[in-house]
mmCIF file of C-alpha atoms in Angstrom:
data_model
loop_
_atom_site.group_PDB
_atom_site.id
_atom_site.type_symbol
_atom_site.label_atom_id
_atom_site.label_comp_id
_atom_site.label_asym_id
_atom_site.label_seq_id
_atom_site.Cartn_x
_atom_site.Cartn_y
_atom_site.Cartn_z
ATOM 1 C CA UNK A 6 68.311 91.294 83.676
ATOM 2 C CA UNK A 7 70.984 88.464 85.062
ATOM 3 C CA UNK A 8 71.114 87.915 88.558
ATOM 4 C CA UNK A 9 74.004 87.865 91.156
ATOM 5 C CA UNK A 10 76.370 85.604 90.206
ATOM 6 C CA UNK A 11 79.073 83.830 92.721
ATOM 7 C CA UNK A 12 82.213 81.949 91.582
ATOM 8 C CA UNK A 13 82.618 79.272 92.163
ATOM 9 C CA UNK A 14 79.825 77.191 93.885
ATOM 10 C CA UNK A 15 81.974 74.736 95.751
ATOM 11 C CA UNK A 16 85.328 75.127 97.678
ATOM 12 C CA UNK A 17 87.516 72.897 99.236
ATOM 13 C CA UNK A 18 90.204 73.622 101.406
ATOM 14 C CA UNK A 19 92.381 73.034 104.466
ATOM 15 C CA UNK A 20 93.346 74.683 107.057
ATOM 16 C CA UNK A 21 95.827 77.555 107.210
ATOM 17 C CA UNK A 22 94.802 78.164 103.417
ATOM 18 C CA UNK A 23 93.818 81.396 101.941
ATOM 19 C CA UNK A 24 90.665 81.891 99.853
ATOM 20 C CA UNK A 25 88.936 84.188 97.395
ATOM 21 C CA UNK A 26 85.615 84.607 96.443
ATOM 22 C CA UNK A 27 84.057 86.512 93.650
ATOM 23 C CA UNK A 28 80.396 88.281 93.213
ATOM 24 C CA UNK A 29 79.433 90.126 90.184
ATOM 25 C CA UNK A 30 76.634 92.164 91.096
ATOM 26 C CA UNK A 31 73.053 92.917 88.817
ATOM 27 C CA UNK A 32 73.840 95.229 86.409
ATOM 28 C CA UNK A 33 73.782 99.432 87.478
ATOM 29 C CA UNK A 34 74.077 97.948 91.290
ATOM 30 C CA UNK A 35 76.458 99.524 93.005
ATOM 31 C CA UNK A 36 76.493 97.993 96.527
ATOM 32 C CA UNK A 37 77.658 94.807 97.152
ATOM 33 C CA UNK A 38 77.391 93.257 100.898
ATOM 34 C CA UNK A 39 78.875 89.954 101.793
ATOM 35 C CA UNK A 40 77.611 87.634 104.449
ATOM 36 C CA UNK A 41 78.529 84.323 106.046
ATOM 37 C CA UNK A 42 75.663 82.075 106.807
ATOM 38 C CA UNK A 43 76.167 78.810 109.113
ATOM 39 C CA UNK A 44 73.754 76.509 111.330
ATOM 40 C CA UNK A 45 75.019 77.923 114.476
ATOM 41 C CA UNK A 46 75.497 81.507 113.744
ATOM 42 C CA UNK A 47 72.815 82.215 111.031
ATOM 43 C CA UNK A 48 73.339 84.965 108.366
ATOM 44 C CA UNK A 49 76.181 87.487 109.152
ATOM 45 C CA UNK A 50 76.754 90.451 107.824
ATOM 46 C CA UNK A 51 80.685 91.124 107.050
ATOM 47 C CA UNK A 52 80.993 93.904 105.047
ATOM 48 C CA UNK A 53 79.449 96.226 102.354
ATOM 49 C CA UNK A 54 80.626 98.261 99.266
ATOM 50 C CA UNK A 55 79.791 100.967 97.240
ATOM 51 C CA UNK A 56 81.913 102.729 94.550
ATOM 52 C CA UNK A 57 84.806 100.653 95.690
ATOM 53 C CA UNK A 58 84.962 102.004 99.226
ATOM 54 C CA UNK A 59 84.085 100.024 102.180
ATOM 55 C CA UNK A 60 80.883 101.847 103.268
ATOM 56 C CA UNK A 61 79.955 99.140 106.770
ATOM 57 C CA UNK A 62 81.689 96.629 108.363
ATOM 58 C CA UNK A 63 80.338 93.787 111.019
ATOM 59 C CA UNK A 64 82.199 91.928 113.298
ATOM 60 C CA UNK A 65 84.365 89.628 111.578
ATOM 61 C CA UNK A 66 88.246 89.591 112.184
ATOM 62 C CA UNK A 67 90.706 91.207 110.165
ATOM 63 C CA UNK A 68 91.247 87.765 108.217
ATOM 64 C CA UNK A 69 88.711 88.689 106.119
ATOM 65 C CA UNK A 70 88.553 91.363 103.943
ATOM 66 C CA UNK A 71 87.749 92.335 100.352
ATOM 67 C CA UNK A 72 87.484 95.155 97.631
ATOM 68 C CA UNK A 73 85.485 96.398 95.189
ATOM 69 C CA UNK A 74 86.328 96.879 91.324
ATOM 70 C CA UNK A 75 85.033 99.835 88.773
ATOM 71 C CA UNK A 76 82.965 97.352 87.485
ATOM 72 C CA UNK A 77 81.054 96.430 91.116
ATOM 73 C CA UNK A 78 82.427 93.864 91.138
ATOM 74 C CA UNK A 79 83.459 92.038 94.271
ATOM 75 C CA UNK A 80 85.799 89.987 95.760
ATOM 76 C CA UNK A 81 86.360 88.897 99.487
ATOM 77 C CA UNK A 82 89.349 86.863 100.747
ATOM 78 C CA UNK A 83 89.664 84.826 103.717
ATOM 79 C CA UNK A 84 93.391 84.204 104.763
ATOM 80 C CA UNK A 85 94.451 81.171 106.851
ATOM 81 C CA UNK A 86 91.670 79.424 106.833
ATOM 82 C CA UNK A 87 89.884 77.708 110.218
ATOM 83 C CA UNK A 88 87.539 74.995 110.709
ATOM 84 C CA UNK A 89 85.025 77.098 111.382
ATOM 85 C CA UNK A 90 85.102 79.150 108.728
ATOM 86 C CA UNK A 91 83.093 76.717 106.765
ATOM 87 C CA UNK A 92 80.230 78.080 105.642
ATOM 88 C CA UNK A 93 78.262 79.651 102.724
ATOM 89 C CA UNK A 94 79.015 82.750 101.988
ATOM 90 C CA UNK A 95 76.339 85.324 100.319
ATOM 91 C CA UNK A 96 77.084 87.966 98.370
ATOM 92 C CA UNK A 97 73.827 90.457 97.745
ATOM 93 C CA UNK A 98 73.893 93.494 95.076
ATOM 94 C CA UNK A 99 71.659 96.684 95.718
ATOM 95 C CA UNK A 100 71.318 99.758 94.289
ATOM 96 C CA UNK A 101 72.030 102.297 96.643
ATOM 97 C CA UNK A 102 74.303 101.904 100.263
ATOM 98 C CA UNK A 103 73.969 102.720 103.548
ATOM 99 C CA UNK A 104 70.561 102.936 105.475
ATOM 100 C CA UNK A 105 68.460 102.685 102.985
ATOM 101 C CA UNK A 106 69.643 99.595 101.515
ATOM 102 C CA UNK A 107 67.342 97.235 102.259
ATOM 103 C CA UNK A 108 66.154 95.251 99.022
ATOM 104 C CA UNK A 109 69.231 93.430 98.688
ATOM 105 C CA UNK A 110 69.129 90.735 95.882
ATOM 106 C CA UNK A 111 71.261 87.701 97.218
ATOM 107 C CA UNK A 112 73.749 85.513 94.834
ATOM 108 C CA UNK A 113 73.385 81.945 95.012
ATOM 109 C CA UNK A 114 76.314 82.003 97.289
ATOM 110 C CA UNK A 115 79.933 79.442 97.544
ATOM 111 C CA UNK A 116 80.253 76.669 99.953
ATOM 112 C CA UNK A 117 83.762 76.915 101.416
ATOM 113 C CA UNK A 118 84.339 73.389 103.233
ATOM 114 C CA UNK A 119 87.450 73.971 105.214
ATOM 115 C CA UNK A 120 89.175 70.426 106.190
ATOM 116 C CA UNK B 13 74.414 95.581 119.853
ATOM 117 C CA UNK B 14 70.997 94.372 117.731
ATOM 118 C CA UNK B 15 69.179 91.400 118.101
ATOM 119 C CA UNK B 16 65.794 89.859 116.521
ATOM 120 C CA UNK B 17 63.912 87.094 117.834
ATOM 121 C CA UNK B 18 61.464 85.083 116.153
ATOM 122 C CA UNK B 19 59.702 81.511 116.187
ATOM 123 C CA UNK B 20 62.066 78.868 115.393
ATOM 124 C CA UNK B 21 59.226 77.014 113.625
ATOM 125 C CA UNK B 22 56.053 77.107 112.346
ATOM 126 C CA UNK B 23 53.325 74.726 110.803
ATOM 127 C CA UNK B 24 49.841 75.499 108.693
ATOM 128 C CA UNK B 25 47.931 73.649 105.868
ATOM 129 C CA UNK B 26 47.481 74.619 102.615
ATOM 130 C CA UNK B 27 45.524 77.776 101.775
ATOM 131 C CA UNK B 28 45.464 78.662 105.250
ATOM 132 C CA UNK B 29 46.674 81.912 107.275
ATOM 133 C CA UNK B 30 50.084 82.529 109.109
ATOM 134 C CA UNK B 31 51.718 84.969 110.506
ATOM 135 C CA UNK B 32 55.198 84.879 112.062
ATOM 136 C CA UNK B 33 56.652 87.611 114.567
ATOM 137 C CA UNK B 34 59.199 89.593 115.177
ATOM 138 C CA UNK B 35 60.831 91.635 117.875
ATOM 139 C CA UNK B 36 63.936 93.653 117.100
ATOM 140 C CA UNK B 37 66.428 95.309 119.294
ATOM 141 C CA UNK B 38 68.514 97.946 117.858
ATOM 142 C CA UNK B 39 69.803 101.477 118.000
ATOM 143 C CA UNK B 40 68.897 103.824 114.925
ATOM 144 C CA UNK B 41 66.195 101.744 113.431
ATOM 145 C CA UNK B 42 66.041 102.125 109.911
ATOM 146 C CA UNK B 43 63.675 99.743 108.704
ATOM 147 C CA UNK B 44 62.709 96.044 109.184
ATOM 148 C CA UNK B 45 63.042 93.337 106.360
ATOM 149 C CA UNK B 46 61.668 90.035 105.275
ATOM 150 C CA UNK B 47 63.254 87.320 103.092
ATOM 151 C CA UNK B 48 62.197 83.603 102.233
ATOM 152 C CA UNK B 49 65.094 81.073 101.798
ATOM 153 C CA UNK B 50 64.304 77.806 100.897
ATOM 154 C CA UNK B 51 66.581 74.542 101.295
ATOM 155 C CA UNK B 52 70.057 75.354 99.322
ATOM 156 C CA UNK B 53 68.148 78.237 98.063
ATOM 157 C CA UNK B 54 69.724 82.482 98.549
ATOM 158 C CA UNK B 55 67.535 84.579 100.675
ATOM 159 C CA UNK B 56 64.634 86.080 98.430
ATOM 160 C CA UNK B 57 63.699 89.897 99.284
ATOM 161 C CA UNK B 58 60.069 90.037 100.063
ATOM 162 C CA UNK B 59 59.283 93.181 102.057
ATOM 163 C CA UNK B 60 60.550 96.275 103.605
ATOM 164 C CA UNK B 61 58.594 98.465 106.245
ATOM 165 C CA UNK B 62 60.660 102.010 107.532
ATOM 166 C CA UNK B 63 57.506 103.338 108.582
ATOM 167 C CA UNK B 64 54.276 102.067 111.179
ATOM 168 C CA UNK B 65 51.393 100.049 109.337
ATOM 169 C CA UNK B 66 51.101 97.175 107.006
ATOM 170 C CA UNK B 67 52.505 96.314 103.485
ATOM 171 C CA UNK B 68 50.554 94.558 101.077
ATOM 172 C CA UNK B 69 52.198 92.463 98.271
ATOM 173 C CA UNK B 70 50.144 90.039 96.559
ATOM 174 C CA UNK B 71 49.583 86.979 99.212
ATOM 175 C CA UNK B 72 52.001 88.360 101.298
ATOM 176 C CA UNK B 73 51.887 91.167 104.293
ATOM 177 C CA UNK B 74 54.215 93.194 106.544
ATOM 178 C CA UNK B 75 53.506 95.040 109.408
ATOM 179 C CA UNK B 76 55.493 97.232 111.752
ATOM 180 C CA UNK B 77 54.526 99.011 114.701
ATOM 181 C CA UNK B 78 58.109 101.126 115.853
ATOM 182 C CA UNK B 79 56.629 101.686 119.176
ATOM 183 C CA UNK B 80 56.809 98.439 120.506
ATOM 184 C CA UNK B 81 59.316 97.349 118.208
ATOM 185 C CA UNK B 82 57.507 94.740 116.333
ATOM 186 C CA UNK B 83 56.631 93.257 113.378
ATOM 187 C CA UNK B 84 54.946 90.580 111.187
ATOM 188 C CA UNK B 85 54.895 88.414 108.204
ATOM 189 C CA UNK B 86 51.760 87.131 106.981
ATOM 190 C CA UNK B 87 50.941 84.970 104.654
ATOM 191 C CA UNK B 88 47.645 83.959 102.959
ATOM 192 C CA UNK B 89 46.141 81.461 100.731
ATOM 193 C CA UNK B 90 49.144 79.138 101.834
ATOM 194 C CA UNK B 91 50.783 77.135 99.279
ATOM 195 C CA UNK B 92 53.289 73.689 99.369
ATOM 196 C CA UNK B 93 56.305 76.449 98.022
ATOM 197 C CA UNK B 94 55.957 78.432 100.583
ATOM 198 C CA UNK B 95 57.450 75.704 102.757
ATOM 199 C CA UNK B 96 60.894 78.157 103.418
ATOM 200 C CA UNK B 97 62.700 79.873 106.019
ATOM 201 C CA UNK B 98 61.517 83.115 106.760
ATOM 202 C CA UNK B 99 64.411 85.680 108.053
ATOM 203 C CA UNK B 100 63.286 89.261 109.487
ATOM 204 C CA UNK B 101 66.014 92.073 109.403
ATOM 205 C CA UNK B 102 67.074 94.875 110.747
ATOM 206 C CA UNK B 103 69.602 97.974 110.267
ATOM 207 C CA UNK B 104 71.090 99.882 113.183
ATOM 208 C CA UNK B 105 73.860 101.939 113.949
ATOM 209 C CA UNK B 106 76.368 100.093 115.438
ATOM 210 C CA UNK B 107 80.167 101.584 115.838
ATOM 211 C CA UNK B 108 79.680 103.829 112.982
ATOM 212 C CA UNK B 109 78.118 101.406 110.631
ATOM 213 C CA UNK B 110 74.941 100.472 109.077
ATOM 214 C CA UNK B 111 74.962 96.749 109.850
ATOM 215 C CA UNK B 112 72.116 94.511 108.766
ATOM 216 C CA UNK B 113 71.320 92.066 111.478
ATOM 217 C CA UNK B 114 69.354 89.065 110.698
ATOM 218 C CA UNK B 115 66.880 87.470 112.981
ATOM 219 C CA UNK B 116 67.787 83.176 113.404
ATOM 220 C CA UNK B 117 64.969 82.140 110.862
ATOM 221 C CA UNK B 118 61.476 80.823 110.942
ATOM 222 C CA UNK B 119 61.004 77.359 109.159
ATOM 223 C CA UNK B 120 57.082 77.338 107.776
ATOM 224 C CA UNK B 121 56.408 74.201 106.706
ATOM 225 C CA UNK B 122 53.182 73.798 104.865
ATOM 226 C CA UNK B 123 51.149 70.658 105.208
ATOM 227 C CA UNK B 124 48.522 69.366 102.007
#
């Protein structure tokens, strides 16, 4: 069975861009989660979903966001872009959502360089 | 809010024993995780405990005690790959959400 896959790897941008990333999830998974990992902050959680709905949401601001297709899968968007919003950004599939997901199976993840 | 801590960094040789803690703060536990990253690597799920004891899988273990809110990873027969970072993780209640809260990581390096 094929992993999560991310797309792309490696991003470039500056600052006041916008930027989207995409996650297709192991097949019959239906809960995506993103996270943003850094040196500083470690790996945060930004938001999950299942069935296309936003199930949880952590503490990011309203700059980022995303959605969920039919398909599972995902896409999250980060609009005008900050230095510090460089980071690598994880997308993890699981079956289920909610409390009991906790066997998450991580994507490789994108590196978003923002200059 | 929730909040893990754990070692920053720990050090063994080869096919020896090691165990690295965790403490977890958090309201509406529902389980604690484990998951290896290594260097420009994703996080790799290795365990889950929801309920008091240990896990077994292979040369790894888990262990949770909810009581004092506390956990393990250990790790036997250690090998050069298992040089990683080791994350613990937790998932709480937290303004009507089930957020996953990761601790900062534990770097095990293994010495030959």
């Amino acid at each position: 069975k094929a992993g999560v896959t991310q797309t792309p790897r490696y991003l470039i941008k500056t600052r006041g861009q916008q930027v989207t990333l995409s996650c297709s999830p192991i097949s019959g998974h239906r809960s995506v989660s993103w996270y943003q990992q850094t040196p500083g902050q470690g790996l945060q959680f930004l938001f999950e979903y299942f069935s296309e709905t936003q199930r949880n949401k952590g503490n990011f601001p309203g700059r980022f966001s995303g959605r969920q297709f039919s398909n599972s899968r995902s896409e999250m968007n980060v609009s005008t872009l900050e230095l510090g919003d460089s980071a690598l950004y994880l997308c993890a599939s699981s079956l289920a959502s909610g409390r009991s997901t906790d066997t998450q199976y991580f994507g490789p993840g994108t590196r978003l360089t923002v200059l | 809010g929730q909040s893990l801590e754990q070692p920053s960094e720990v050090t063994a040789v080869e096919g020896a024993i090691v165990q690295i803690n965790c403490t977890y703060q958090t309201s509406g536990f529902y389980g604690l995780s484990w998951y290896q990253q290594h260097d420009g690597g994703a996080p790799t799920f290795l365990s889950y405990n929801a309920l008091d004891g240990l896990e077994e899988t292979g040369r790894f273990s888990s262990f949770l005690s909810r009581s004092d809110s506390y956990g393990y990873l250990l790790l036997q027969e250690l090998q050069m790959k298992d040089s990683a970072s080791y994350f613990c993780a937790v998932r709480g209640l937290e303004g009507g959400s089930y957020i996953p809260t990761f601790g900062r990581g534990t770097s095990l390096i293994v010495h030959p």
